[in-house]
Amino acid sequence: MAHMDAKINFAQVNKIEHVGIAVKDLEASNEIFEKLLGVPNYKIEEVLSEGVKTSFFKSGPNKIELLEATNEDSPIAKYIEKKGEGVHHIAFAVDDITAEIERLKGEGFIVLNETPKKGADNKLVAFVHPKSANGVLVELCQEIKEA
Ligand code: ZN
């Protein structure tokens, strides 16, 4: 894999969009993060396809997503079983998720979603396998613009 390769366009990854945290009990964790950040969550959203219930917090420019499994086949249930609660993924905002999936595949990353899917908080998302990113599950997300 290239290191300081000139063809890498860093502008394609804009910023960390949010950090995802796997929790066992969303209600209890909402209280903890409300105390920690000093603000209540602004949204709770269930993503049926992922088997998760999410809760979002904004603190300044930062966003935290808490994820609770809604069934035992959920990736979050499996994650907690294996590793316990904690940081689950880092999400990067991108302008063109399809182009970014292609770019990362070209760089040798294992992209779990060939075509982006609808995620929480009005985003198209795709994940990069932690095996190919130093143990970090990376989520790419692109804001869905109203037509
Ligand atoms: Zn996320």
Coordinates of N, CA and C and ligand atoms in Angstrom, one line a residue:
M1 N 0.8 -1.2 0.0 CA 0.0 0.0 0.0 C 0.9 1.3 0.0
A2 N 0.5 2.3 -0.8 CA 1.3 3.5 -0.9 C 1.3 4.3 0.4
H3 N 2.3 5.0 0.7 CA 2.4 5.8 1.9 C 2.1 7.3 1.5
M4 N 3.2 8.0 1.1 CA 3.0 9.4 0.7 C 2.8 9.5 -0.8
D5 N 1.9 8.7 -1.3 CA 1.7 8.7 -2.8 C 1.0 9.9 -3.2
A6 N 1.5 10.5 -4.3 CA 1.0 11.8 -4.8 C -0.5 11.7 -5.2
K7 N -0.9 10.5 -5.6 CA -2.2 10.4 -6.2 C -3.3 10.3 -5.1
I8 N -2.9 10.2 -3.9 CA -3.9 10.2 -2.8 C -4.5 11.6 -2.7
N9 N -5.8 11.7 -2.8 CA -6.4 13.0 -2.6 C -7.1 13.1 -1.3
F10 N -6.4 13.8 -0.3 CA -6.9 13.9 1.0 C -8.2 14.6 1.2
A11 N -8.5 15.4 0.2 CA -9.7 16.2 0.2 C -10.9 15.3 0.2
Q12 N -10.8 14.1 -0.3 CA -11.9 13.2 -0.4 C -12.5 12.8 1.0
V13 N -11.6 12.7 2.0 CA -12.1 12.5 3.3 C -12.1 13.8 4.1
N14 N -13.3 14.3 4.3 CA -13.4 15.7 4.8 C -13.1 15.8 6.3
K15 N -13.7 15.0 7.1 CA -13.5 15.1 8.6 C -14.0 13.8 9.2
I16 N -13.8 13.7 10.5 CA -14.5 12.6 11.2 C -15.9 13.1 11.4
E17 N -16.8 12.3 10.9 CA -18.2 12.7 10.9 C -18.8 12.3 12.3
H18 N -18.4 11.1 12.8 CA -18.8 10.7 14.2 C -18.0 9.6 14.6
V19 N -18.1 9.3 15.9 CA -17.5 8.1 16.5 C -18.6 7.2 17.0
G20 N -18.6 5.9 16.6 CA -19.7 5.0 17.0 C -19.2 4.2 18.2
I21 N -20.1 4.1 19.2 CA -19.8 3.4 20.5 C -20.8 2.3 20.7
A22 N -20.4 1.1 20.9 CA -21.3 0.0 21.1 C -21.7 -0.1 22.6
V23 N -23.0 -0.1 22.9 CA -23.4 -0.1 24.3 C -24.5 -1.2 24.5
K24 N -24.6 -1.7 25.7 CA -25.5 -2.8 26.0 C -26.9 -2.2 26.3
D25 N -26.9 -1.0 26.9 CA -28.2 -0.5 27.4 C -28.3 1.0 27.0
L26 N -29.0 1.2 25.9 CA -29.0 2.6 25.3 C -29.5 3.6 26.3
E27 N -30.5 3.2 27.1 CA -31.1 4.2 28.0 C -30.1 4.6 29.1
A28 N -29.4 3.6 29.6 CA -28.4 3.9 30.6 C -27.3 4.7 30.0
S29 N -26.9 4.4 28.8 CA -25.7 5.1 28.2 C -26.1 6.5 27.8
N30 N -27.4 6.7 27.4 CA -27.8 8.1 27.1 C -27.6 9.0 28.3
E31 N -27.9 8.4 29.5 CA -27.7 9.2 30.7 C -26.3 9.6 31.0
I32 N -25.4 8.5 30.7 CA -24.0 8.7 30.9 C -23.4 9.8 30.0
F33 N -23.8 9.7 28.7 CA -23.2 10.6 27.7 C -23.9 12.0 27.8
E34 N -25.1 12.1 28.3 CA -25.7 13.4 28.6 C -24.9 14.1 29.7
K35 N -24.5 13.3 30.7 CA -23.7 13.9 31.8 C -22.3 14.3 31.3
L36 N -21.7 13.4 30.5 CA -20.4 13.6 30.0 C -20.3 14.8 29.1
L37 N -21.2 14.9 28.2 CA -21.1 16.0 27.2 C -21.8 17.3 27.6
G38 N -22.7 17.1 28.6 CA -23.5 18.3 29.0 C -24.6 18.7 28.1
V39 N -25.0 17.8 27.2 CA -26.1 18.0 26.3 C -26.9 16.7 26.1
P40 N -28.2 16.9 26.0 CA -29.0 15.7 25.7 C -28.8 15.2 24.3
N41 N -29.2 13.9 24.0 CA -29.1 13.5 22.6 C -30.1 14.2 21.7
Y42 N -29.9 14.3 20.5 CA -30.8 15.1 19.6 C -31.6 14.1 18.7
K43 N -31.3 12.8 18.8 CA -32.1 11.9 17.9 C -31.9 10.5 18.4
I44 N -33.0 9.7 18.3 CA -32.9 8.3 18.5 C -33.5 7.7 17.2
E45 N -32.7 6.8 16.6 CA -33.2 6.2 15.3 C -32.9 4.7 15.3
E46 N -33.8 3.9 14.8 CA -33.6 2.5 14.7 C -33.2 2.2 13.2
V47 N -32.2 1.5 13.0 CA -31.8 1.0 11.6 C -32.1 -0.4 11.5
L48 N -33.3 -0.8 10.9 CA -33.7 -2.2 10.9 C -32.7 -3.1 10.2
S49 N -32.2 -2.6 9.1 CA -31.3 -3.5 8.3 C -30.0 -3.9 9.1
E50 N -29.7 -3.1 10.1 CA -28.4 -3.3 10.9 C -28.8 -3.9 12.2
G51 N -30.0 -4.0 12.5 CA -30.4 -4.5 13.9 C -29.9 -3.6 15.0
V52 N -29.9 -2.3 14.8 CA -29.5 -1.4 15.9 C -30.4 -0.3 16.1
K53 N -30.3 0.2 17.4 CA -31.0 1.4 17.7 C -29.9 2.4 18.1
T54 N -29.9 3.6 17.5 CA -28.8 4.5 17.6 C -29.3 5.8 18.4
S55 N -28.4 6.4 19.0 CA -28.7 7.7 19.7 C -27.5 8.6 19.4
F56 N -27.9 9.8 18.9 CA -26.8 10.8 18.5 C -26.7 12.0 19.4
F57 N -25.5 12.3 19.7 CA -25.1 13.5 20.5 C -24.3 14.4 19.7
K58 N -24.5 15.7 19.9 CA -23.6 16.7 19.3 C -23.0 17.5 20.4
S59 N -21.6 17.7 20.3 CA -20.9 18.5 21.3 C -19.9 19.3 20.5
G60 N -20.2 20.6 20.4 CA -19.4 21.5 19.5 C -19.5 20.9 18.1
P61 N -18.3 20.7 17.4 CA -18.3 20.2 16.1 C -18.4 18.6 16.1
N62 N -18.4 18.0 17.3 CA -18.2 16.6 17.4 C -19.6 15.9 17.5
K63 N -19.6 14.6 17.0 CA -20.8 13.8 17.0 C -20.5 12.5 17.5
I64 N -21.3 12.0 18.4 CA -21.1 10.6 19.0 C -22.4 9.8 18.7
E65 N -22.2 8.6 18.2 CA -23.3 7.7 18.0 C -23.2 6.5 18.9
L66 N -24.3 6.4 19.7 CA -24.3 5.2 20.6 C -25.2 4.2 19.8
L67 N -24.7 2.9 19.9 CA -25.4 1.8 19.2 C -25.8 0.7 20.1
E68 N -27.0 0.3 20.1 CA -27.5 -0.8 20.9 C -28.1 -1.8 20.0
A69 N -27.8 -3.1 20.2 CA -28.3 -4.2 19.3 C -29.8 -4.3 19.6
T70 N -30.6 -4.6 18.5 CA -32.0 -4.8 18.7 C -32.4 -6.3 18.6
N71 N -31.4 -7.1 18.1 CA -31.6 -8.6 18.1 C -30.2 -9.2 18.2
E72 N -30.1 -10.5 18.5 CA -28.9 -11.1 18.8 C -28.0 -11.4 17.6
D73 N -28.6 -11.2 16.4 CA -27.8 -11.4 15.1 C -27.1 -10.1 14.7
S74 N -27.5 -9.0 15.4 CA -27.0 -7.7 15.1 C -25.4 -7.7 15.2
P75 N -24.8 -7.0 14.3 CA -23.3 -6.9 14.4 C -22.9 -6.3 15.8
I76 N -23.7 -5.4 16.3 CA -23.4 -4.8 17.6 C -23.5 -5.9 18.7
A77 N -24.4 -6.8 18.7 CA -24.5 -7.8 19.7 C -23.3 -8.7 19.6
K78 N -22.9 -9.0 18.4 CA -21.7 -9.9 18.2 C -20.4 -9.2 18.7
Y79 N -20.4 -7.9 18.4 CA -19.2 -7.1 18.8 C -19.1 -7.1 20.3
I80 N -20.2 -6.8 21.0 CA -20.1 -6.7 22.5 C -19.8 -8.1 23.1
E81 N -20.3 -9.2 22.5 CA -20.1 -10.5 23.0 C -18.5 -10.8 22.9
K82 N -17.9 -10.4 21.8 CA -16.5 -10.6 21.6 C -15.6 -9.7 22.4
K83 N -15.9 -8.4 22.3 CA -15.0 -7.4 22.8 C -15.5 -6.5 24.0
G84 N -16.8 -6.7 24.2 CA -17.4 -5.8 25.3 C -17.8 -4.4 24.7
E85 N -18.3 -3.6 25.6 CA -18.7 -2.3 25.1 C -17.5 -1.4 24.8
G86 N -17.7 -0.4 24.0 CA -16.6 0.5 23.7 C -16.7 1.1 22.3
V87 N -15.6 1.7 21.9 CA -15.5 2.4 20.6 C -15.6 1.3 19.5
H88 N -16.6 1.5 18.6 CA -16.9 0.4 17.6 C -16.5 0.8 16.2
H89 N -16.6 2.1 15.9 CA -16.2 2.5 14.6 C -15.9 4.0 14.5
I90 N -15.1 4.4 13.5 CA -14.9 5.8 13.2 C -15.5 6.1 11.9
A91 N -16.3 7.2 11.8 CA -17.0 7.5 10.5 C -16.3 8.7 9.9
F92 N -16.0 8.6 8.6 CA -15.5 9.8 7.9 C -16.5 10.3 6.9
A93 N -16.6 11.6 6.9 CA -17.5 12.2 5.9 C -16.8 12.3 4.6
V94 N -17.5 11.9 3.5 CA -17.0 12.0 2.2 C -18.0 12.7 1.3
D95 N -17.5 13.3 0.2 CA -18.4 14.0 -0.7 C -19.0 13.0 -1.7
D96 N -18.2 12.0 -2.1 CA -18.7 11.1 -3.2 C -18.3 9.7 -2.7
I97 N -19.3 9.1 -2.1 CA -19.0 7.8 -1.4 C -18.7 6.7 -2.4
T98 N -19.4 6.7 -3.6 CA -19.1 5.7 -4.6 C -17.6 5.8 -5.1
A99 N -17.2 7.0 -5.4 CA -15.8 7.2 -5.8 C -14.8 6.8 -4.7
E100 N -15.2 7.1 -3.5 CA -14.3 6.7 -2.4 C -14.2 5.2 -2.2
I101 N -15.3 4.5 -2.4 CA -15.3 3.0 -2.3 C -14.3 2.5 -3.3
E102 N -14.5 3.0 -4.5 CA -13.6 2.6 -5.6 C -12.1 2.9 -5.3
R103 N -11.9 4.1 -4.8 CA -10.5 4.5 -4.5 C -9.9 3.6 -3.4
L104 N -10.7 3.3 -2.4 CA -10.1 2.5 -1.3 C -9.9 1.0 -1.8
K105 N -10.8 0.5 -2.6 CA -10.7 -0.8 -3.1 C -9.4 -0.9 -4.0
G106 N -9.2 0.2 -4.7 CA -7.9 0.3 -5.5 C -6.7 0.3 -4.7
E107 N -6.8 0.8 -3.5 CA -5.7 0.9 -2.6 C -5.5 -0.4 -1.8
G108 N -6.4 -1.4 -2.0 CA -6.2 -2.7 -1.4 C -7.1 -2.9 -0.1
F109 N -7.9 -1.9 0.2 CA -8.8 -2.1 1.4 C -9.9 -3.0 1.1
I110 N -10.4 -3.7 2.1 CA -11.5 -4.6 2.0 C -12.8 -3.8 2.3
V111 N -13.5 -3.4 1.3 CA -14.7 -2.6 1.5 C -15.9 -3.6 1.7
L112 N -16.7 -3.5 2.8 CA -17.7 -4.4 3.0 C -19.0 -4.2 2.2
N113 N -19.2 -3.0 1.7 CA -20.3 -2.6 1.0 C -19.9 -2.1 -0.4
E114 N -20.1 -2.9 -1.4 CA -19.8 -2.5 -2.8 C -20.6 -1.4 -3.2
T115 N -21.9 -1.4 -2.8 CA -22.8 -0.3 -3.1 C -23.2 0.3 -1.7
P116 N -23.1 1.6 -1.6 CA -23.5 2.2 -0.3 C -24.9 1.9 0.1
K117 N -25.2 1.9 1.4 CA -26.6 1.6 1.9 C -27.0 2.8 2.7
K118 N -28.3 2.8 3.0 CA -28.9 3.9 3.8 C -28.6 3.6 5.3
G119 N -27.9 4.5 5.9 CA -27.6 4.4 7.3 C -28.4 5.4 8.2
A120 N -28.0 5.5 9.4 CA -28.7 6.4 10.3 C -28.4 7.9 10.0
D121 N -29.3 8.8 10.5 CA -29.0 10.2 10.4 C -28.9 10.7 9.0
N122 N -29.7 10.2 8.1 CA -29.8 10.7 6.7 C -28.4 10.6 6.0
K123 N -27.8 9.4 6.0 CA -26.5 9.2 5.4 C -26.6 7.9 4.5
L124 N -25.8 8.0 3.4 CA -25.4 6.8 2.7 C -24.1 6.3 3.3
V125 N -24.0 5.0 3.6 CA -22.8 4.6 4.3 C -22.2 3.3 3.7
A126 N -20.9 3.1 3.9 CA -20.2 1.9 3.5 C -19.1 1.7 4.6
F127 N -18.8 0.4 4.8 CA -17.8 0.1 5.9 C -16.6 -0.5 5.2
V128 N -15.4 -0.2 5.9 CA -14.1 -0.8 5.5 C -13.8 -1.8 6.6
H129 N -13.4 -3.0 6.2 CA -13.2 -4.1 7.2 C -12.0 -3.7 8.1
P130 N -12.1 -3.9 9.4 CA -11.0 -3.6 10.3 C -9.7 -4.4 10.0
K131 N -9.9 -5.5 9.4 CA -8.7 -6.3 9.0 C -7.7 -5.5 8.1
S132 N -8.3 -4.6 7.3 CA -7.5 -3.9 6.4 C -7.2 -2.5 6.9
A133 N -7.6 -2.1 8.1 CA -7.3 -0.8 8.6 C -6.9 -0.8 10.0
N134 N -5.9 -1.6 10.3 CA -5.3 -1.7 11.7 C -6.3 -1.9 12.8
G135 N -7.2 -2.8 12.5 CA -8.2 -3.1 13.6 C -9.3 -2.1 13.8
V136 N -9.3 -1.1 12.9 CA -10.4 -0.1 13.1 C -11.5 -0.3 12.0
L137 N -12.7 -0.4 12.5 CA -13.8 -0.4 11.6 C -14.1 1.0 11.1
V138 N -14.0 1.2 9.8 CA -14.1 2.6 9.3 C -15.4 2.7 8.5
E139 N -16.2 3.7 8.8 CA -17.5 4.0 8.1 C -17.3 5.2 7.2
L140 N -17.6 5.1 6.0 CA -17.7 6.2 5.1 C -19.1 6.7 5.1
C141 N -19.3 8.0 5.2 CA -20.7 8.5 5.1 C -20.8 9.7 4.3
Q142 N -21.9 9.7 3.5 CA -22.2 10.9 2.6 C -23.6 11.3 2.9
E143 N -23.7 12.6 3.2 CA -25.0 13.2 3.5 C -26.0 13.0 2.3
I144 N -27.2 12.5 2.6 CA -28.2 12.4 1.5 C -28.8 13.8 1.3
K145 N -28.7 14.3 0.1 CA -29.2 15.6 -0.2 C -30.7 15.5 -0.7
E146 N -31.5 16.3 -0.2 CA -32.9 16.3 -0.6 C -33.0 16.7 -2.1
A147 N -33.8 15.9 -2.8 CA -33.8 16.1 -4.3 C -34.7 17.4 -4.6
Ligands
ZN1 ZN -21.8 5.3 12.5

